CSV table of C-alpha atoms in Angstrom, one decimal:
chain,number,residue,atom,x,y,z
U,1,MET,CA,0.6,0.1,-0.1
U,2,MET,CA,1.2,3.7,-1.1
U,3,SER,CA,-0.8,5.9,1.1
U,4,GLY,CA,0.8,9.5,0.8
U,5,LYS,CA,3.1,9.3,-1.5
U,6,HIS,CA,2.2,9.6,-5.7
U,7,TYR,CA,3.6,7.9,-8.3
U,8,LYS,CA,5.0,9.4,-10.8
U,9,GLY,CA,5.0,7.7,-13.9
U,10,GLN,CA,6.0,8.4,-18.2
U,11,GLU,CA,4.1,11.1,-19.7
U,12,VAL,CA,3.2,11.6,-23.4
U,13,SER,CA,5.8,14.2,-24.2
U,14,CYS,CA,2.8,17.1,-25.1
U,15,CYS,CA,5.3,19.5,-27.0
U,16,ILE,CA,5.6,16.3,-29.4
U,17,LYS,CA,1.7,15.9,-29.4
U,18,TYR,CA,0.9,19.5,-30.2
U,19,PHE,CA,3.3,19.9,-32.5
U,20,ILE,CA,2.1,17.0,-34.9
U,21,PHE,CA,-1.3,18.4,-34.1
U,22,GLY,CA,-0.8,21.7,-35.0
U,23,PHE,CA,0.8,20.9,-38.6
U,24,ASN,CA,-1.5,18.5,-39.3
U,25,ILE,CA,-4.4,20.7,-39.1
U,26,ILE,CA,-3.3,22.8,-41.8
U,27,PHE,CA,-2.0,20.1,-43.9
U,28,TRP,CA,-5.5,18.6,-43.0
U,29,LEU,CA,-7.3,22.5,-44.2
U,30,LEU,CA,-5.1,23.1,-47.0
U,31,GLY,CA,-6.7,19.3,-48.2
U,32,VAL,CA,-10.1,20.2,-47.5
U,33,ALA,CA,-9.3,23.7,-49.8
U,34,PHE,CA,-7.5,21.2,-52.6
U,35,LEU,CA,-10.1,19.2,-53.0
U,36,GLY,CA,-12.8,21.9,-52.5
U,37,ILE,CA,-11.2,23.6,-55.3
U,38,GLY,CA,-11.2,20.5,-57.4
U,39,LEU,CA,-14.9,19.7,-56.8
U,40,TRP,CA,-15.5,23.5,-58.1
U,41,ALA,CA,-13.6,22.8,-61.2
U,42,TRP,CA,-15.6,20.0,-61.9
U,43,SER,CA,-18.9,21.2,-61.3
U,44,GLU,CA,-18.7,24.3,-62.8
U,45,LYS,CA,-17.7,22.2,-65.8
U,46,GLY,CA,-20.4,19.9,-65.7
U,47,VAL,CA,-18.7,16.7,-64.4
U,48,LEU,CA,-21.0,16.2,-61.2
U,49,SER,CA,-23.3,16.3,-63.2
U,50,ASN,CA,-22.7,13.7,-66.1
U,51,ILE,CA,-19.9,11.3,-64.4
U,52,SER,CA,-19.7,9.7,-67.3
U,53,SER,CA,-17.8,12.4,-68.9
U,54,ILE,CA,-14.8,11.6,-66.7
U,55,THR,CA,-13.9,10.0,-69.1
U,56,ASP,CA,-14.7,11.4,-71.8
U,57,LEU,CA,-11.6,13.9,-72.1
U,58,GLY,CA,-8.9,12.0,-74.6
U,59,GLY,CA,-5.6,14.8,-72.9
U,60,PHE,CA,-4.8,15.4,-68.7
U,61,ASP,CA,-7.5,16.7,-67.0
U,62,PRO,CA,-6.1,18.8,-64.6
U,63,VAL,CA,-8.6,19.1,-62.1
U,64,TRP,CA,-7.2,15.0,-61.1
U,65,LEU,CA,-4.0,16.8,-59.4
U,66,PHE,CA,-6.2,18.8,-57.3
U,67,LEU,CA,-8.6,15.9,-56.9
U,68,VAL,CA,-5.0,13.2,-55.7
U,69,VAL,CA,-2.8,16.1,-54.2
U,70,GLY,CA,-5.6,16.6,-51.6
U,71,GLY,CA,-7.1,13.5,-51.1
U,72,VAL,CA,-4.0,12.5,-49.5
U,73,MET,CA,-3.0,15.4,-48.1
U,74,PHE,CA,-6.9,15.4,-46.4
U,75,ILE,CA,-6.1,11.7,-45.6
U,76,LEU,CA,-2.6,12.4,-43.8
U,77,GLY,CA,-3.8,15.0,-42.1
U,78,PHE,CA,-6.7,13.8,-40.5
U,79,ALA,CA,-4.9,10.7,-39.2
U,80,GLY,CA,-1.5,12.6,-37.8
U,81,CYS,CA,-4.3,16.2,-36.3
U,82,ILE,CA,-6.9,13.0,-34.8
U,83,GLY,CA,-4.2,10.6,-33.8
U,84,ALA,CA,-2.6,13.4,-31.7
U,85,LEU,CA,-5.5,14.6,-30.5
U,86,ARG,CA,-7.0,11.7,-29.3
U,87,GLU,CA,-3.6,9.9,-28.4
U,88,ASN,CA,-4.7,7.1,-30.8
U,89,THR,CA,-1.6,4.4,-32.0
U,90,LEU,CA,-4.1,2.8,-34.6
U,91,LEU,CA,-4.5,6.5,-36.6
U,92,LEU,CA,-0.4,7.2,-35.9
U,93,LYS,CA,0.9,4.5,-36.8
U,94,PHE,CA,-1.3,4.7,-40.5
U,95,PHE,CA,-0.2,7.8,-40.4
U,96,SER,CA,3.6,6.6,-40.1
U,97,VAL,CA,3.1,3.8,-42.4
U,98,PHE,CA,1.4,5.9,-45.4
U,99,LEU,CA,3.7,9.0,-44.4
U,100,GLY,CA,6.5,6.2,-45.4
U,101,ILE,CA,5.1,4.8,-48.2
U,102,ILE,CA,4.8,8.5,-49.9
U,103,PHE,CA,9.0,8.7,-49.2
U,104,PHE,CA,9.3,5.3,-51.2
U,105,LEU,CA,7.5,6.1,-53.8
U,106,GLU,CA,9.0,9.5,-54.5
U,107,LEU,CA,12.4,7.9,-53.8
U,108,THR,CA,11.8,5.1,-56.1
U,109,ALA,CA,10.4,7.5,-58.8
U,110,GLY,CA,13.9,9.6,-58.8
U,111,VAL,CA,16.3,7.0,-58.6
U,112,LEU,CA,13.9,5.5,-61.9
U,113,ALA,CA,13.7,9.1,-63.4
U,114,PHE,CA,17.5,8.9,-63.3
U,115,VAL,CA,18.3,5.7,-64.6
U,116,PHE,CA,15.9,5.2,-67.4
U,117,LYS,CA,16.2,9.3,-68.5
U,118,ASP,CA,15.9,8.7,-72.6
U,119,TRP,CA,12.6,6.4,-71.5
U,120,ILE,CA,11.1,9.1,-69.2
U,121,LYS,CA,11.7,11.7,-72.3
U,122,ASP,CA,10.0,9.6,-74.5
U,123,GLN,CA,6.9,9.6,-71.9
U,124,LEU,CA,7.0,13.3,-71.5
U,125,ASN,CA,6.8,13.4,-75.1
U,126,PHE,CA,3.5,10.8,-75.8
U,127,PHE,CA,2.3,12.8,-72.6
U,128,ILE,CA,2.5,16.7,-74.7
U,129,ASN,CA,1.4,15.5,-77.9
U,130,ASN,CA,-1.9,13.4,-76.2
U,131,ASN,CA,-2.4,16.8,-75.0
U,132,ILE,CA,-2.2,18.9,-77.6
U,133,ARG,CA,-4.6,16.3,-80.1
U,134,ALA,CA,-7.0,17.1,-76.6
U,135,TYR,CA,-6.4,20.6,-76.4
U,136,ARG,CA,-9.5,22.5,-77.3
U,137,ASP,CA,-11.7,20.2,-75.2
U,138,ASP,CA,-11.1,21.1,-71.9
U,139,ILE,CA,-10.1,24.6,-70.6
U,140,ASP,CA,-8.3,23.5,-68.0
U,141,LEU,CA,-6.2,21.5,-70.2
U,142,GLN,CA,-5.5,24.4,-72.5
U,143,ASN,CA,-5.1,26.7,-70.3
U,144,LEU,CA,-2.2,24.6,-68.9
U,145,ILE,CA,-0.3,23.8,-71.9
U,146,ASP,CA,-0.4,27.4,-72.5
U,147,PHE,CA,1.2,28.1,-69.3
U,148,THR,CA,3.2,25.6,-70.3
U,149,GLN,CA,4.7,26.8,-73.5
U,150,GLU,CA,4.7,30.4,-72.0
U,151,TYR,CA,6.5,30.0,-69.2
U,152,TRP,CA,9.4,27.4,-70.7
U,153,GLU,CA,9.0,29.6,-73.9
U,154,CYS,CA,8.4,26.8,-75.7
U,155,CYS,CA,6.4,25.1,-78.5
U,156,GLY,CA,4.6,21.3,-78.7
U,157,ALA,CA,6.7,18.5,-77.3
U,158,PHE,CA,9.5,18.5,-79.8
U,159,GLY,CA,8.8,22.0,-82.3
U,160,ALA,CA,5.7,23.6,-83.3
U,161,ASP,CA,4.8,21.0,-86.1
U,162,ASP,CA,3.9,18.5,-82.9
U,163,TRP,CA,0.5,20.7,-83.1
U,164,ASN,CA,-0.5,18.9,-86.5
U,165,LEU,CA,-2.0,16.7,-84.3
U,166,ASN,CA,-4.7,18.9,-83.7
U,167,ILE,CA,-7.8,19.0,-85.5
U,168,TYR,CA,-8.0,22.8,-85.3
U,169,PHE,CA,-4.5,23.5,-86.3
U,170,ASN,CA,-2.9,21.0,-88.8
U,171,CYS,CA,-1.5,21.5,-92.2
U,172,THR,CA,-4.2,19.4,-93.7
U,173,ASP,CA,-5.9,20.2,-96.8
U,174,SER,CA,-9.4,19.2,-95.3
U,175,ASN,CA,-8.8,21.6,-92.6
U,176,PRO,CA,-11.8,24.0,-92.6
U,177,SER,CA,-10.3,26.3,-89.1
U,178,ARG,CA,-9.3,29.5,-89.4
U,179,GLU,CA,-6.5,27.6,-87.1
U,180,LYS,CA,-5.4,25.9,-89.5
U,181,CYS,CA,-1.5,25.9,-90.1
U,182,GLY,CA,-1.2,27.9,-86.9
U,183,VAL,CA,-0.3,27.6,-83.4
U,184,PRO,CA,-2.2,28.7,-80.0
U,185,PHE,CA,-0.7,32.1,-79.5
U,186,SER,CA,1.1,30.8,-76.0
U,187,CYS,CA,3.6,29.9,-78.8
U,188,CYS,CA,4.2,33.4,-80.0
U,189,THR,CA,6.9,35.2,-78.9
U,190,LYS,CA,5.6,38.0,-76.9
U,191,ASP,CA,6.5,41.8,-77.6
U,192,PRO,CA,7.2,44.2,-74.8
U,193,ALA,CA,4.7,47.2,-75.8
U,194,GLU,CA,1.9,45.2,-76.6
U,195,ASP,CA,-0.3,46.0,-72.6
U,196,VAL,CA,-3.0,42.9,-74.7
U,197,ILE,CA,-2.2,39.9,-75.5
U,198,ASN,CA,-2.8,38.8,-79.7
U,199,THR,CA,-4.6,35.6,-79.5
U,200,GLN,CA,-4.1,35.6,-83.1
U,201,CYS,CA,-0.7,36.0,-83.4
U,202,GLY,CA,-0.2,32.0,-84.0
U,203,TYR,CA,-2.8,31.8,-87.1
U,204,ASP,CA,-0.8,30.1,-90.4
U,205,VAL,CA,2.4,30.9,-89.0
U,206,ARG,CA,3.5,27.4,-90.3
U,207,ALA,CA,2.9,27.7,-93.6
U,208,LYS,CA,5.8,30.3,-93.5
U,209,SER,CA,9.4,29.2,-94.1
U,210,ASP,CA,11.2,28.1,-91.1
U,211,ALA,CA,13.3,31.2,-90.8
U,212,GLU,CA,10.1,33.4,-90.9
U,213,GLN,CA,8.4,31.3,-88.2
U,214,LYS,CA,11.7,31.9,-85.5
U,215,THR,CA,10.8,35.7,-85.4
U,216,TYR,CA,6.5,34.9,-84.8
U,217,ILE,CA,6.8,32.2,-82.7
U,218,HIS,CA,8.7,30.3,-80.3
U,219,VAL,CA,10.5,27.4,-82.1
U,220,LYS,CA,12.0,24.9,-79.6
U,221,GLY,CA,10.0,22.0,-78.4
U,222,CYS,CA,8.7,22.2,-74.3
U,223,VAL,CA,10.8,18.9,-73.8
U,224,PRO,CA,14.4,20.0,-74.8
U,225,GLN,CA,13.5,23.4,-72.6
U,226,PHE,CA,12.6,21.5,-69.3
U,227,GLU,CA,15.3,19.7,-69.7
U,228,LYS,CA,17.9,23.1,-69.9
U,229,TRP,CA,15.9,24.6,-67.0
U,230,LEU,CA,16.6,21.4,-64.8
U,231,GLN,CA,19.3,21.4,-65.4
U,232,ASP,CA,19.8,25.6,-64.9
U,233,ASN,CA,18.0,24.9,-61.5
U,234,LEU,CA,19.3,21.6,-60.4
U,235,THR,CA,20.8,23.2,-57.2
U,236,ILE,CA,17.0,24.5,-56.3
U,237,VAL,CA,15.1,21.0,-57.4
U,238,ALA,CA,17.3,18.6,-55.8
U,239,GLY,CA,16.9,21.2,-52.2
U,240,ILE,CA,13.4,21.2,-52.8
U,241,PHE,CA,13.2,17.2,-52.9
U,242,ILE,CA,15.9,16.8,-49.9
U,243,GLY,CA,13.9,19.5,-47.8
U,244,VAL,CA,10.7,17.2,-48.9
U,245,ALA,CA,12.2,14.1,-48.0
U,246,LEU,CA,14.4,15.5,-44.6
U,247,LEU,CA,10.1,16.6,-43.4
U,248,GLN,CA,9.2,13.2,-44.2
U,249,ILE,CA,11.5,11.8,-42.3
U,250,PHE,CA,11.2,14.4,-39.3
U,251,GLY,CA,7.0,13.6,-39.3
U,252,ILE,CA,7.5,9.9,-39.2
U,253,CYS,CA,10.0,9.6,-36.2
U,254,LEU,CA,8.0,12.0,-34.6
U,255,ALA,CA,4.9,9.9,-34.8
U,256,GLN,CA,6.3,7.3,-34.0
U,257,ASN,CA,7.8,8.7,-30.7
U,258,LEU,CA,4.5,9.6,-29.5
U,259,VAL,CA,3.4,6.4,-30.3
U,260,SER,CA,6.2,5.2,-27.8
U,261,ASP,CA,5.0,7.4,-25.3
U,262,ILE,CA,1.2,6.6,-25.6
U,263,GLU,CA,2.6,3.0,-25.4
U,264,ALA,CA,4.7,3.5,-22.4
U,265,VAL,CA,2.2,5.5,-20.4
U,266,ARG,CA,-0.3,2.4,-20.9
U,267,ALA,CA,2.2,0.1,-19.9
U,268,SER,CA,2.9,1.8,-16.6
U,269,CYS,CA,-0.7,2.7,-16.2
U,270,LEU,CA,-1.2,-1.0,-15.7
U,271,PHE,CA,1.5,-1.8,-13.0
U,272,THR,CA,0.3,1.0,-10.5
């Protein structure tokens, strides 16, 4: 009998507990925001009222990026937030394992991308060309392609002639489109004196000689321009990846420490 004595066992670290809770509630709210933006975009395009239209788009729908990233952030944030707040070891273990799987997949993707560079380049070429075909089919995809071509000052996957793949821009005699033998405005070289974007600047430009095209549009493809950008910004890109990886490892370690503390406290309670 231990009358008059206060038994002090192990305690769960409040610092670790509320740090994990605070970090993950921000992560969870960001996930909710991403999901909300994705669902709103689908609602505006009428996808939610006609679910079968999801498979109708031949190219990549950028909304999927918001939904997938938002979904992962929501699940991780929820598990980490509630797991820490309620000291639920099952949710915390799920958080650690899920975060570990993501880290492993990122590491694997990085290694494979380095080893199979040519295959990655071919897949990127296929991806861009497939989306060129669907350029006019989806406004979000159109905006993504335009942003990419403007940011990297490129046109098509490996050149402006890749736009022959699109039914509106190809140079065939049977093409009735006014955009025939042209390119989107995002391929055009920008005139600093112009305040308003000329969306017709790419009309008929591929009917001109190669030398003339250079004065109107960017003739380099987006795949080589992306490679050049990656080489020029390799230190920054590597720093971001390393920072994200360290953050993930830190999160896994914190969650595991919290699980150990909770299990130790529960075990000590059994013997008091």
